[in-house]
XYZ file of C-alpha atoms in Angstrom:
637
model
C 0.000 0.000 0.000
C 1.343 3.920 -0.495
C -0.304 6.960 -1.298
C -0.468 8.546 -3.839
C 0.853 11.845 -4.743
C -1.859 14.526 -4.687
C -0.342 16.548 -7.662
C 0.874 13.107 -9.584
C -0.626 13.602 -12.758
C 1.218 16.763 -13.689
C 4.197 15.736 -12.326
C 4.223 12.696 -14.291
C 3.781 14.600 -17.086
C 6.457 16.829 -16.306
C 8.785 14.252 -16.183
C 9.375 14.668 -12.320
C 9.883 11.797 -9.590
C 9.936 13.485 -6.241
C 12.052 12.019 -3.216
C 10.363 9.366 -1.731
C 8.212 8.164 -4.406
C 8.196 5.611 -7.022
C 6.200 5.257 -10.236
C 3.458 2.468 -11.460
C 1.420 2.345 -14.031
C -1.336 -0.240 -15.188
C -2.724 -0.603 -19.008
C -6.381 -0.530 -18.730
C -9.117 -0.500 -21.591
C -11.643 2.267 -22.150
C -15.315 1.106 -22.895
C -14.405 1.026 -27.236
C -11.853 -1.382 -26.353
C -8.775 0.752 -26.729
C -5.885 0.277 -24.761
C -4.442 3.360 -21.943
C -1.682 3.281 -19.538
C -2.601 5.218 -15.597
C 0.510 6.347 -14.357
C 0.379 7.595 -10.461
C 3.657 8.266 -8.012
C 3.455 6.543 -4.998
C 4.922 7.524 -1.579
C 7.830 3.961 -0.861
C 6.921 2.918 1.521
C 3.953 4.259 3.644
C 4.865 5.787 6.903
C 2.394 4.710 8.507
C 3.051 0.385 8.929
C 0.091 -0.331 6.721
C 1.124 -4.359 4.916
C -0.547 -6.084 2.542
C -0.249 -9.370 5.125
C -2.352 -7.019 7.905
C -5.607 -8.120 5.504
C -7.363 -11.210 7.075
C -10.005 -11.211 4.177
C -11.027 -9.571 0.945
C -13.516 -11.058 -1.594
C -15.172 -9.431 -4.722
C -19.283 -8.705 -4.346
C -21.666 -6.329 -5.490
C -23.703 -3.440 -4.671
C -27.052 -4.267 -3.735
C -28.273 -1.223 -4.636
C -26.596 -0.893 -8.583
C -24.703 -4.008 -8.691
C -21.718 -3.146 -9.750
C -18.788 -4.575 -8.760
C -16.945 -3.965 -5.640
C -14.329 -5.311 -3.218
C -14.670 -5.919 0.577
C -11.482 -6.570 2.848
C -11.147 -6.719 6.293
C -8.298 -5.914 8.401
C -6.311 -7.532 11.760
C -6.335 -5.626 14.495
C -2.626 -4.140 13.637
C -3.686 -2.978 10.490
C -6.878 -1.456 11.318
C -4.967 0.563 13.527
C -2.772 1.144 10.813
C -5.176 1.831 8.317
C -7.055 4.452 10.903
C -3.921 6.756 10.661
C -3.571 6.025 7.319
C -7.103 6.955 6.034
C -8.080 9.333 9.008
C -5.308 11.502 7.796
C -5.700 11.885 4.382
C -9.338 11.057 3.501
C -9.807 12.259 -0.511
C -5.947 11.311 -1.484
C -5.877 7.906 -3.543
C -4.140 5.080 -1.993
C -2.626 2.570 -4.354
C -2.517 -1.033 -3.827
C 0.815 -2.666 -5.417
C 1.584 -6.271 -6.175
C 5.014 -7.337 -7.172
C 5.560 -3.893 -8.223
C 2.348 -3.261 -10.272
C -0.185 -1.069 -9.884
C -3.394 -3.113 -8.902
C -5.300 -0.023 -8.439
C -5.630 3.502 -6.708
C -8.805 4.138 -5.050
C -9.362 7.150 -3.340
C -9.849 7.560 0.496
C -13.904 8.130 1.009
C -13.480 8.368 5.121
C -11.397 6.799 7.474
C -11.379 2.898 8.098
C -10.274 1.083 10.801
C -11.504 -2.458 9.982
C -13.174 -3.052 7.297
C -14.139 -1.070 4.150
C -15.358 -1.502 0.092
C -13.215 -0.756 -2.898
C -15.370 0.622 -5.753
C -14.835 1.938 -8.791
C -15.701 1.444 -13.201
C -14.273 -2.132 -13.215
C -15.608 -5.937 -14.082
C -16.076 -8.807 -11.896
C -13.135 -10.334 -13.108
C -10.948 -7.326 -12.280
C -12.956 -7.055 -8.330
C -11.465 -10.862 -8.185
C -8.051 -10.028 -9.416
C -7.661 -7.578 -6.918
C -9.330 -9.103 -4.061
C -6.893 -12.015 -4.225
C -3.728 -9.082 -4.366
C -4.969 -8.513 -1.142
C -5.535 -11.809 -0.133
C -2.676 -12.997 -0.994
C 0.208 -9.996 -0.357
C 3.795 -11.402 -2.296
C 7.301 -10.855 -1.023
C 8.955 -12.290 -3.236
C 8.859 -11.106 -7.106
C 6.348 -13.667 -9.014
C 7.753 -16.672 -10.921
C 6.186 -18.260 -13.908
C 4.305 -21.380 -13.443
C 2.509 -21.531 -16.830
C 2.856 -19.837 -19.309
C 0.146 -20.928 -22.858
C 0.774 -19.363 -26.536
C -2.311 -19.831 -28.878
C -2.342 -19.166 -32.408
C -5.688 -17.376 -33.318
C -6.823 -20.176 -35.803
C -6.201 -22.950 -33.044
C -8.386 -20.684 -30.561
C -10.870 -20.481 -32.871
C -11.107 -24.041 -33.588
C -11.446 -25.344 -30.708
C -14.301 -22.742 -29.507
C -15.944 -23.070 -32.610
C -16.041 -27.023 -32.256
C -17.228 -26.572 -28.536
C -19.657 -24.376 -29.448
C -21.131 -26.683 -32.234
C -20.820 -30.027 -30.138
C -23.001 -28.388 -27.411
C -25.765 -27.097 -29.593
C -26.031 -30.388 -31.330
C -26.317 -32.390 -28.286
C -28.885 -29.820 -26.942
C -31.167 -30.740 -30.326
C -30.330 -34.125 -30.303
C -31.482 -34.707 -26.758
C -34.722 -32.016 -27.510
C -35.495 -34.548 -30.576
C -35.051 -38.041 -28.036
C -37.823 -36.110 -25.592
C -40.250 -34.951 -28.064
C -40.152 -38.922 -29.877
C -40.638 -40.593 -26.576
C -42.749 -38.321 -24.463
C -44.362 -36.074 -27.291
C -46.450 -33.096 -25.566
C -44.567 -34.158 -22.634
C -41.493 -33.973 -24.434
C -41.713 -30.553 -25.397
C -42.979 -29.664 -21.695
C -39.296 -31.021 -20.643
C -37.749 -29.575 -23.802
C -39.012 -25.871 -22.866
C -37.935 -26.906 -19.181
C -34.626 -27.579 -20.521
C -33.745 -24.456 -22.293
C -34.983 -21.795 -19.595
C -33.189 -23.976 -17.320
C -30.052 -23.339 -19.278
C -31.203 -19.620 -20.076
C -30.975 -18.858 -16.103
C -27.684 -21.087 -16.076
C -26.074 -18.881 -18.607
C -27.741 -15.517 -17.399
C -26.332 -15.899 -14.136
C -23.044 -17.039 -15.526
C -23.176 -13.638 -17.322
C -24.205 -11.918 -14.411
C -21.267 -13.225 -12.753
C -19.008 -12.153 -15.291
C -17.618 -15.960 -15.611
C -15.895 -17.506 -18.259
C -17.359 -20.757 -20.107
C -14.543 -23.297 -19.380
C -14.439 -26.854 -20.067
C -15.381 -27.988 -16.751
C -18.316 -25.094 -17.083
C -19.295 -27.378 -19.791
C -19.118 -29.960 -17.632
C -21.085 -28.748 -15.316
C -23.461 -27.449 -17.806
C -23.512 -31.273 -19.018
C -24.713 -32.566 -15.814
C -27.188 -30.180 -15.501
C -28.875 -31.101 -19.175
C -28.979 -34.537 -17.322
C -30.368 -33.286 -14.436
C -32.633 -31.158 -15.826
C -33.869 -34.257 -18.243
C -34.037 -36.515 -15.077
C -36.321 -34.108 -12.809
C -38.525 -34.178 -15.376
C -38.240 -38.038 -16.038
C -38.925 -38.476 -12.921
C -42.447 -36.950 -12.628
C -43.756 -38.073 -16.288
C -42.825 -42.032 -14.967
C -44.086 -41.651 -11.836
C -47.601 -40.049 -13.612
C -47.564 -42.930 -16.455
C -47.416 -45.701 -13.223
C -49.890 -43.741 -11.816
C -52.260 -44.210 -15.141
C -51.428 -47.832 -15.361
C -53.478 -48.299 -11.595
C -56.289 -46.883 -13.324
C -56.272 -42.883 -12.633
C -57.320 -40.553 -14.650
C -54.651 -37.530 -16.478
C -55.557 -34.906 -13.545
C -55.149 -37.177 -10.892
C -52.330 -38.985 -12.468
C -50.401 -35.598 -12.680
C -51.080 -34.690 -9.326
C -50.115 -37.822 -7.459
C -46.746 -38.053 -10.147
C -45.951 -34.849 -9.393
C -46.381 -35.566 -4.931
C -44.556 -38.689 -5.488
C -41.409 -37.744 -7.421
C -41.220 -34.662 -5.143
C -38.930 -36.163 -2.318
C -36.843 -38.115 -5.008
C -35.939 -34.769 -6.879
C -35.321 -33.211 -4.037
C -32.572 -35.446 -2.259
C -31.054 -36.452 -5.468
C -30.555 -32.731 -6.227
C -29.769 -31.909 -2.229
C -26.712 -34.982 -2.648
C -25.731 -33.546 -5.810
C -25.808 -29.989 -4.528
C -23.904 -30.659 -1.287
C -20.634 -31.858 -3.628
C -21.098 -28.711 -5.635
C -21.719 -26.385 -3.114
C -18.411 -27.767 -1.584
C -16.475 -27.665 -4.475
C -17.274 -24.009 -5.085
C -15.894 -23.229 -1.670
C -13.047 -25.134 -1.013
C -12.182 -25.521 -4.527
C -9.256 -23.539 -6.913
C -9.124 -23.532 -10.812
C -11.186 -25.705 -12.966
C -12.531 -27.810 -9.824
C -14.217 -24.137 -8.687
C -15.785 -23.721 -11.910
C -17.223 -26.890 -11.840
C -18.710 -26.170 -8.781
C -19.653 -22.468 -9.143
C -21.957 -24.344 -12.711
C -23.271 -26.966 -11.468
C -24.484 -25.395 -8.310
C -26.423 -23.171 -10.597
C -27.735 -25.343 -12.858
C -29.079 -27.714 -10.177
C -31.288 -24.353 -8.432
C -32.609 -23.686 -12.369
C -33.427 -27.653 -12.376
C -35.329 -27.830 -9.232
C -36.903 -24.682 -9.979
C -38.102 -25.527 -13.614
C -39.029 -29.116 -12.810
C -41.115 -29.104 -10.190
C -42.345 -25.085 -10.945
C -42.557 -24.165 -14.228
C -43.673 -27.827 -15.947
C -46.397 -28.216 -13.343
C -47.733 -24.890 -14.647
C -47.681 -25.819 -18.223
C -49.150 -29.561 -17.095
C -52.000 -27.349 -15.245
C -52.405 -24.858 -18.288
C -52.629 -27.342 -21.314
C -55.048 -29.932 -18.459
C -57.537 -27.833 -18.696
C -57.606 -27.412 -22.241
C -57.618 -31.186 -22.800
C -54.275 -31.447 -24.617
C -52.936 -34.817 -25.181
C -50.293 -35.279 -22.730
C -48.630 -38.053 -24.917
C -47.879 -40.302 -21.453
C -48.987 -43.625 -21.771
C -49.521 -46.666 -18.775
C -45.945 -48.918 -19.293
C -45.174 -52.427 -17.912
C -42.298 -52.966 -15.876
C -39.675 -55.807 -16.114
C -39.881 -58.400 -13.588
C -36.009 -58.974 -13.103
C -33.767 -60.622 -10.322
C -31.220 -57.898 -10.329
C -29.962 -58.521 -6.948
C -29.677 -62.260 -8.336
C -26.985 -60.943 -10.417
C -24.980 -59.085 -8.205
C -22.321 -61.287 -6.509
C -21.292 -61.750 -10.214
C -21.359 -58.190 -11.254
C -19.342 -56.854 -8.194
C -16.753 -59.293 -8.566
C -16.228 -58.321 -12.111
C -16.613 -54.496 -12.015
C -14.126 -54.497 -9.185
C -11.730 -57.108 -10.985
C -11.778 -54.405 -13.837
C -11.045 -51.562 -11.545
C -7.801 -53.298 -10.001
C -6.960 -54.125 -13.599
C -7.535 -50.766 -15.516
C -6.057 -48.650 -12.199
C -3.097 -50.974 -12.419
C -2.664 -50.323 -15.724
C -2.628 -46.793 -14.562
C 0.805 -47.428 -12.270
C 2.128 -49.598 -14.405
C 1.950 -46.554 -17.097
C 3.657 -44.081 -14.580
C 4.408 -40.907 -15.881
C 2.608 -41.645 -19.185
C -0.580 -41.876 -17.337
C -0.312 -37.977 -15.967
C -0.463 -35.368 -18.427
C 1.604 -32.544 -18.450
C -0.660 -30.390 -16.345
C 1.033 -32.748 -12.761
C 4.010 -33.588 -14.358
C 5.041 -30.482 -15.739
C 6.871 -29.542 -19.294
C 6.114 -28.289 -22.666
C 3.872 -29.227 -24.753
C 3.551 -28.156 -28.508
C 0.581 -28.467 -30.756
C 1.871 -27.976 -34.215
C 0.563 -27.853 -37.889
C 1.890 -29.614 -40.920
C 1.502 -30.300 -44.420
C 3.389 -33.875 -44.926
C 2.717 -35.928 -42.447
C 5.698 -38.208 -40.498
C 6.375 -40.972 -38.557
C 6.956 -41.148 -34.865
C 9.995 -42.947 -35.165
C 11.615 -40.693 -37.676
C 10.585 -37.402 -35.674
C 11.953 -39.133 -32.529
C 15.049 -40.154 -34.370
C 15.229 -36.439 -35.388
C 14.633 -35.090 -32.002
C 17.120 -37.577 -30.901
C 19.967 -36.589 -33.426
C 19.698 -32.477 -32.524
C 18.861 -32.659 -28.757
C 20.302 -36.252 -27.251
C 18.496 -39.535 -26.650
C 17.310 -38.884 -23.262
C 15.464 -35.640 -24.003
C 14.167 -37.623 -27.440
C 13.377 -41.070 -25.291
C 11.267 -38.689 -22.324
C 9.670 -36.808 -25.810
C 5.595 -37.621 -26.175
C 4.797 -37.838 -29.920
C 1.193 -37.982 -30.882
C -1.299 -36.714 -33.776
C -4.816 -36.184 -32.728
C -7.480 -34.107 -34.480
C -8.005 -30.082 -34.292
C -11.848 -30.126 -34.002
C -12.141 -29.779 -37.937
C -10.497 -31.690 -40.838
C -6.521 -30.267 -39.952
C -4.866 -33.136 -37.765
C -2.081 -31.916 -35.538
C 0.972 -33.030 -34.242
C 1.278 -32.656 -30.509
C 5.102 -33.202 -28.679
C 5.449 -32.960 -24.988
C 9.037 -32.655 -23.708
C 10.582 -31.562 -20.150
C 10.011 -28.126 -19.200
C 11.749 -25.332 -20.810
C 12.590 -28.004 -24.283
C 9.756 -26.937 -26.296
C 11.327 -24.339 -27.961
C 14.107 -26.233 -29.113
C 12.193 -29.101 -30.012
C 10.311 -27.575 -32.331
C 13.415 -25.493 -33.917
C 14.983 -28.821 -34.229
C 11.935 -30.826 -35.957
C 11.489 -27.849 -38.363
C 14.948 -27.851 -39.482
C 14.986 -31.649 -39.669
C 12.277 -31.615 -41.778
C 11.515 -28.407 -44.213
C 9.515 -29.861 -46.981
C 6.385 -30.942 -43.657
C 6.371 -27.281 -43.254
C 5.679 -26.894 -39.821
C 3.612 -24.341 -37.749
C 3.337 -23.907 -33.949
C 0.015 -22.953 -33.037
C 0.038 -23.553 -29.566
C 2.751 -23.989 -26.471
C 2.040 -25.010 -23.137
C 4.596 -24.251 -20.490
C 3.285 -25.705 -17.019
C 4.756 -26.155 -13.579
C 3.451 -29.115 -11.675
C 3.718 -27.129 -8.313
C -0.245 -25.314 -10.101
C -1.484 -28.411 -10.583
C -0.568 -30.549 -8.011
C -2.126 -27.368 -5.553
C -5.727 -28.410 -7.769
C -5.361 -32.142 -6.993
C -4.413 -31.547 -3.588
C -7.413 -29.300 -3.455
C -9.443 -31.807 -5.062
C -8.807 -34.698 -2.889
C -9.260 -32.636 0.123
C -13.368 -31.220 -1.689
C -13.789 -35.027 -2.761
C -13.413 -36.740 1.125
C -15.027 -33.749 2.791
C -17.793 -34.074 0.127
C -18.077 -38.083 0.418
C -18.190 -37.426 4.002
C -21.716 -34.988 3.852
C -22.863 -37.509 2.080
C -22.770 -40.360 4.286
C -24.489 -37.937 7.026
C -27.277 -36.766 4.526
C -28.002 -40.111 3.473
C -27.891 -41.677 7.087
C -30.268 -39.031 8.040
C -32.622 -39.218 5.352
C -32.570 -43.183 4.948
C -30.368 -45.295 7.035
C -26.440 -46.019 7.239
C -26.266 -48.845 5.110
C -27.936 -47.068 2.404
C -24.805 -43.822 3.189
C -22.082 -46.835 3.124
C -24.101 -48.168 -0.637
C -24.139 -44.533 -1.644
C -20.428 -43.603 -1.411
C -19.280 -47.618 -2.017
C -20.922 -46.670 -5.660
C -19.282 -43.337 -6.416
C -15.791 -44.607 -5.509
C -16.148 -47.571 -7.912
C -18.119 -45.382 -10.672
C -14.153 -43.204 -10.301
C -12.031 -45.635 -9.860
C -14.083 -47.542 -12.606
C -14.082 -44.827 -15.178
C -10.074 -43.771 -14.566
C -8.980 -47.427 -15.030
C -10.977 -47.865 -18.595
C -9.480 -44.613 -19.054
C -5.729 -44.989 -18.800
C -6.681 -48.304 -20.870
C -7.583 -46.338 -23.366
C -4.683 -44.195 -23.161
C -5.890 -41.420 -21.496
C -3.417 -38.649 -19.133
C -4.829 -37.399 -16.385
C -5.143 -33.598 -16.542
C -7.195 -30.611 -14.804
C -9.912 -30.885 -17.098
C -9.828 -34.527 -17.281
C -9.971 -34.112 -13.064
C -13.272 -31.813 -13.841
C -15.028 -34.256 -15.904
C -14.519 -37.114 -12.967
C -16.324 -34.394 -10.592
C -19.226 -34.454 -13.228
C -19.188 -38.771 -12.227
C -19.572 -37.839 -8.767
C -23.166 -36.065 -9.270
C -24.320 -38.517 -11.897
C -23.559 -41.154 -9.813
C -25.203 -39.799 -6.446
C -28.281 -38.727 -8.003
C -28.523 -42.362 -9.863
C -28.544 -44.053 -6.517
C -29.952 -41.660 -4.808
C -33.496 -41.960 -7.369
C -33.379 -45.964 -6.358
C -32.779 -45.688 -2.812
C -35.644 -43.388 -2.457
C -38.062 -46.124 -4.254
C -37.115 -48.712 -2.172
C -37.474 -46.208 1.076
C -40.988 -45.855 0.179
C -41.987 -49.213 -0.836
C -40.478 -50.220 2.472
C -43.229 -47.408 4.057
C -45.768 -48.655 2.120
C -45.242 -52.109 3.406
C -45.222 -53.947 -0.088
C -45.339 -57.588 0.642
C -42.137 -59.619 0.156
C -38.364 -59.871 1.435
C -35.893 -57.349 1.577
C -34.651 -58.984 -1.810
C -37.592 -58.834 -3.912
C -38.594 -55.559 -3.090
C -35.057 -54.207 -3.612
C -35.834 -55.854 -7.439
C -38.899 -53.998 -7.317
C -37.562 -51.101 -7.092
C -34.973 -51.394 -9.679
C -37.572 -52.528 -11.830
C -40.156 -49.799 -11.152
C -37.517 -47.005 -11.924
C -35.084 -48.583 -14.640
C -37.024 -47.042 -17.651
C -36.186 -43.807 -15.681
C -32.391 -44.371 -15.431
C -32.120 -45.444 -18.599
C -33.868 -42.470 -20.127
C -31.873 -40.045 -18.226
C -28.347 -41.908 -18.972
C -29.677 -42.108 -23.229
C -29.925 -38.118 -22.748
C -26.273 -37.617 -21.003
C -24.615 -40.002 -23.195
C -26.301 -38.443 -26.519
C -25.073 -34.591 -24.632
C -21.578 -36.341 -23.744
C -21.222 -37.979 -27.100
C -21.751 -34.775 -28.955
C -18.873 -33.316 -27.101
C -16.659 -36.929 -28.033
C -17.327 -36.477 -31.596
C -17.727 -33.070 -32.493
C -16.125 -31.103 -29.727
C -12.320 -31.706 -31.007
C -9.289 -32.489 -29.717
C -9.286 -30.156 -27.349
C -12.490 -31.632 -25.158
C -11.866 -35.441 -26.272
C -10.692 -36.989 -23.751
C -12.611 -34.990 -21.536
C -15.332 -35.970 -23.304
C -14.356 -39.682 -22.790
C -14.599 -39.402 -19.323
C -17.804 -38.788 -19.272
C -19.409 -41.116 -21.627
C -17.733 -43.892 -19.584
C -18.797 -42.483 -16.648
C -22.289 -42.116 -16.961
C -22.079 -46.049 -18.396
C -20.454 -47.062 -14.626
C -22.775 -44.838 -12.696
C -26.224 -46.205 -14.496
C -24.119 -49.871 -13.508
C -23.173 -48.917 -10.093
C -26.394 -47.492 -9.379
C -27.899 -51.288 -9.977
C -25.824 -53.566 -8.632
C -23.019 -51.823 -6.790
C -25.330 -49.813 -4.220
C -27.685 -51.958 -3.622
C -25.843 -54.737 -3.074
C -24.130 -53.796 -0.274
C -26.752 -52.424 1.306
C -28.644 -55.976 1.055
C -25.830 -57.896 2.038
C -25.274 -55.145 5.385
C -28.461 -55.914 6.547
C -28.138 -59.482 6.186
C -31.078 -59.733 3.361
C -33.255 -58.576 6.463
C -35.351 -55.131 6.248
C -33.761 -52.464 7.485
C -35.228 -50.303 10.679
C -36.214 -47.906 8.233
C -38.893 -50.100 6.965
C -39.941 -50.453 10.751
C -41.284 -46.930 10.737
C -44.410 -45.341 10.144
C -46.176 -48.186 7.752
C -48.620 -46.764 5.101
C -50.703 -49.451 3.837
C -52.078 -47.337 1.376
C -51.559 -44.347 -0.701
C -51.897 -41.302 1.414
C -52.239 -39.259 -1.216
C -55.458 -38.902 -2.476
C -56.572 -38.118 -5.908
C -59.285 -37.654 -7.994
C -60.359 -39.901 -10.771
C -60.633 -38.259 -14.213
């Protein structure tokens, strides 16, 4: 901190540096997008003790009265002393906040502060953030370069251009599924699905936040989500036709019944997001900040805004296009010694494969290094641009060298070469002079250290446990402890499941690749979560039978449910494998194969431990209040 010189500006211009002062400047943009450079002399240092480490918290907000951006911070007790003297004595100078010798910014002194106070001024959200964290987060020591990205314009283009596409296609494509199999209720769910996404992205705008890949997978989850609320209530109302009701009391009693299950599937699901957000740095906080949002728009248009259209187009006698379904009579749990076994002998295979991969398994984002996307016109081998790399640069650096081609988005294929950090350069300079006539481009290169990284998956780990952990009390609460210990049991497999068929396939493990496992985490819980709640209320209902059959029953009663809702996320997930480019592919990989172990896991992985805790026996759950009949009356149509 340092104030600023009250006659600074013509100073500056005269060329003049009094005693005592320093000068900063910071390039800024004006509103047409041109670039200007504020120059201010500051007073090195401030007499009065004020340090950036005397801030115990500052955070970016708005004003609730315009809403424009704004900064709070709060000081310790030593600086808010400091800060009195500081501000009581020169309230209308400008005080400039300085990180690693750059001017932040330079409000100006409104009245004296002693403990906490708002910085406001014409800037974005992104800026409040920036500078809340300088204050946060006080250096003293000059910054160092973790990671440092180059991006030809073409290559930036691609790749958002292919995002862009892959998303609106699997929007439509899942619109089209809905309106085929549900028809009037299909577009009910359809118009559902794209106000929910309307909010999502208004108050991503409103928020000033960027669309990242793990926004899109959050925004992913949420089309799933979204789809499954609604699901949900037209299954429940087509079993409720099959007993014999009529459309108005069908809809009402569907609409009861499925209220609990959207609720705690979305409650599981938000309590992992809602963490996330928090505790959460990088692409895991993004994830969280969108799917936290998306699962409020959800709720809201599920259980809201359809049962106003229901209610509107009822009494007009529309044709609802829900018809009565039979239900498979299956012995699921039959099958379950048999599918544990296997789906955990395939998670101790693919995860080994994992170690036995090593380094090859972690992608440059927690290993560290170069990486360098590059353009060609004649295309060559790996072994003769390793021999190359090899003959210019040494065997080891050519033997540690990652050679691979993989596809831009569009028709151009690229060559991608990861080497130690700092090599990329030379790498390239080498290949290109090795060979002239493949006429090579760099359009990209990625300079990471792992120290960034590592901080996400440390950060990670530490959201994932704390998250499994709310879990298993929410679900103990709301059903019974076996039921938590099925619960988590099933998202550990479904992550373990889907990163051991992914380093089969080749994958590296990366931030976004990290993201896209998150996305696993909600799938799975609200998967289980949708059974568990059947069987919880057949076991209320006191439906003849053993703990066995009417653990089938459930399964039974709400498979055409799950797999709906996983046909909708795989047909959003496989738009983003196929269409969305290199850039989101094996992102997008993750979460095809994920949703595949979740809608598995969700069958025979949860449920099977919780039958085989309880000994096949009913747990005290079912020994609660019994309802031998639907409490919910409604009227025949």
């Amino acid at each position: 901190f340092g104030l600023v010189h009250t006659n600074s500006v013509a100073l500056i211009a005269n060329g003049i540096t009094p005693q005592g002062y320093k000068k900063f400047s910071k390039t800024q943009k004006d509103p047409q997008g041109n670039e200007y450079t504020d120059e201010v002399l500051v007073e090195i240092p401030n007499k009065y003790g004020l340090k950036g480490e005397q801030i115990s918290d500052a955070r970016p907000s708005r004003d609730p009265l315009t809403s424009n951006p704004l900064i709070l911070f709060t000081f310790n007790s030593e600086g808010g002393a400091a800060m009195g003297r500081l501000s009581g004595n020169n309230v209308g100078r400008s005080m400039a906040i300085i990180l690693d010798g750059k001017l932040m910014s330079a409000p100006t002194l409104q009245e004296q502060i002693t403990s906490n106070g708002q910085i406001s001024g014409d800037f974005k959200m992104q800026e409040a953030a920036t500078i809340a964290n300088a204050l946060l987060n006080p250096l003293k020591a000059p910054l160092e370069i973790e990671e440092e990205m180059s991006v030809e314009p073409s290559l930036g283009k691609d790749s958002v251009d292919s995002g862009k596409r892959a998303a609106l296609y699997g929007v439509i494509a899942v619109a089209i599924f809905m309106l085929i199999y549900y028809w009037f209720a299909g577009i009910v769910a359809n118009f559902a699905l794209v106000l929910n996404l309307i909010i999502l992205l208004g108050v991503m705008c409103y928020l000033d936040a960027a669309l990242t890949l793990p926004g899109i997978a959050g925004i992913v989850l949420t089309i799933g989500m979204a789809i499954d609320a609604n699901v949900l209530i037209f299954e429940r109302i087509r079993e409720e036709l099959k007993s014999g009701k009529g459309i108005q009391g069908a809809v009402e009693t569907g609409y009861a019944r499925a209220f609990s299950t959207i609720i705690d599937a979305n409650l599981t699901t938000l309590i992992v997001s809602v963490i996330l957000m928090f505790m959460g740095t990088g692409p895991v906080k993004g994830f969280g900040v969108t799917l936290t949002v998306g699962i409020c728009a959800s709720m809201f248009t599920a259980l809201v805004v359809t049962r106003l259209v229901f209610d509107l187009f009822k009494n007009y006698g529309a044709d609802h296009g829900l018809r009565a379904i039979q239900q498979p009579k299956l012995n699921f749990m039959g099958f379950s010694k048999v599918a544990f076994i296997t789906s955990w002998s395939m998670v101790i295979i693919g995860i080994g494969y994992g170690f036995y991969r090593g380094s090859d398994a972690m992608g440059i984002d927690f290993k560290g290094g170069d990486r360098v996307t590059i353009e060609f016109s004649n295309k060559k081998t790996e072994t003769e641009l390793r021999d190359t790399i090899k003959e210019s640069l040494g065997a080891t650096l050519a033997n540690r060298a990652q050679i691979q081609y993989q596809s831009g988005g569009g028709s151009q294929e690229r060559l991608q070469v990861t080497v130690n950090f700092g090599d990329g350069e030379k790498t390239f300079e080498a290949l290109n002079t090795g060979f002239p006539d493949a006429e090579f481009k760099k359009v990209s290169q990625l300079r990471t250290g792992a120290s960034i990284s590592n901080e996400i998956l440390q950060t990670a780990t530490k959201s994932l446990l704390i998250a499994l952990f709310a879990i298993l009390v929410y679900v103990t609460f709301r059903y019974e402890f076996s039921f938590a210990l099925g619960a988590i049991l099933a998202i550990i497999h479904d992550i373990l499941m889907t990163m051991g068929i992914f380093f089969l396939w080749g994958g590296e493990l990366s931030a976004p690749v990290m993201a896209a496992l998150l996305t696993i985490i909600g799938f799975s819980i609200n998967d289980t979560i949708v059974i568990f709640d059947r069987i919880r209320e057949d076991l209320k209902l006191g439906l003849p039978g053993t703990f066995t059959e009417i653990m089938n029953g459930a399964i039974a009663k709400t498979l055409s449910r799950t797999i709906i809702t996983s046909e909708t996320t795989l047909i959003a997930a496989g738009s983003l494998f196929f269409l969305g480019g290199g850039a989101i592919h094996s992102f997008a990989f993750i979460l095809l194969a994920g949703v595949l172990t979740g809608t598995f896991s969700s069958i025979f992985i949860a449920g099977s431990l919780v039958l085989w805790r309880n000994k096949g026996e009913k747990p005290k759950l079912a020994d609660e209040t019994v309802i031998t009949q639907h409490s919910i009356s409604s009227s025949e149509a």
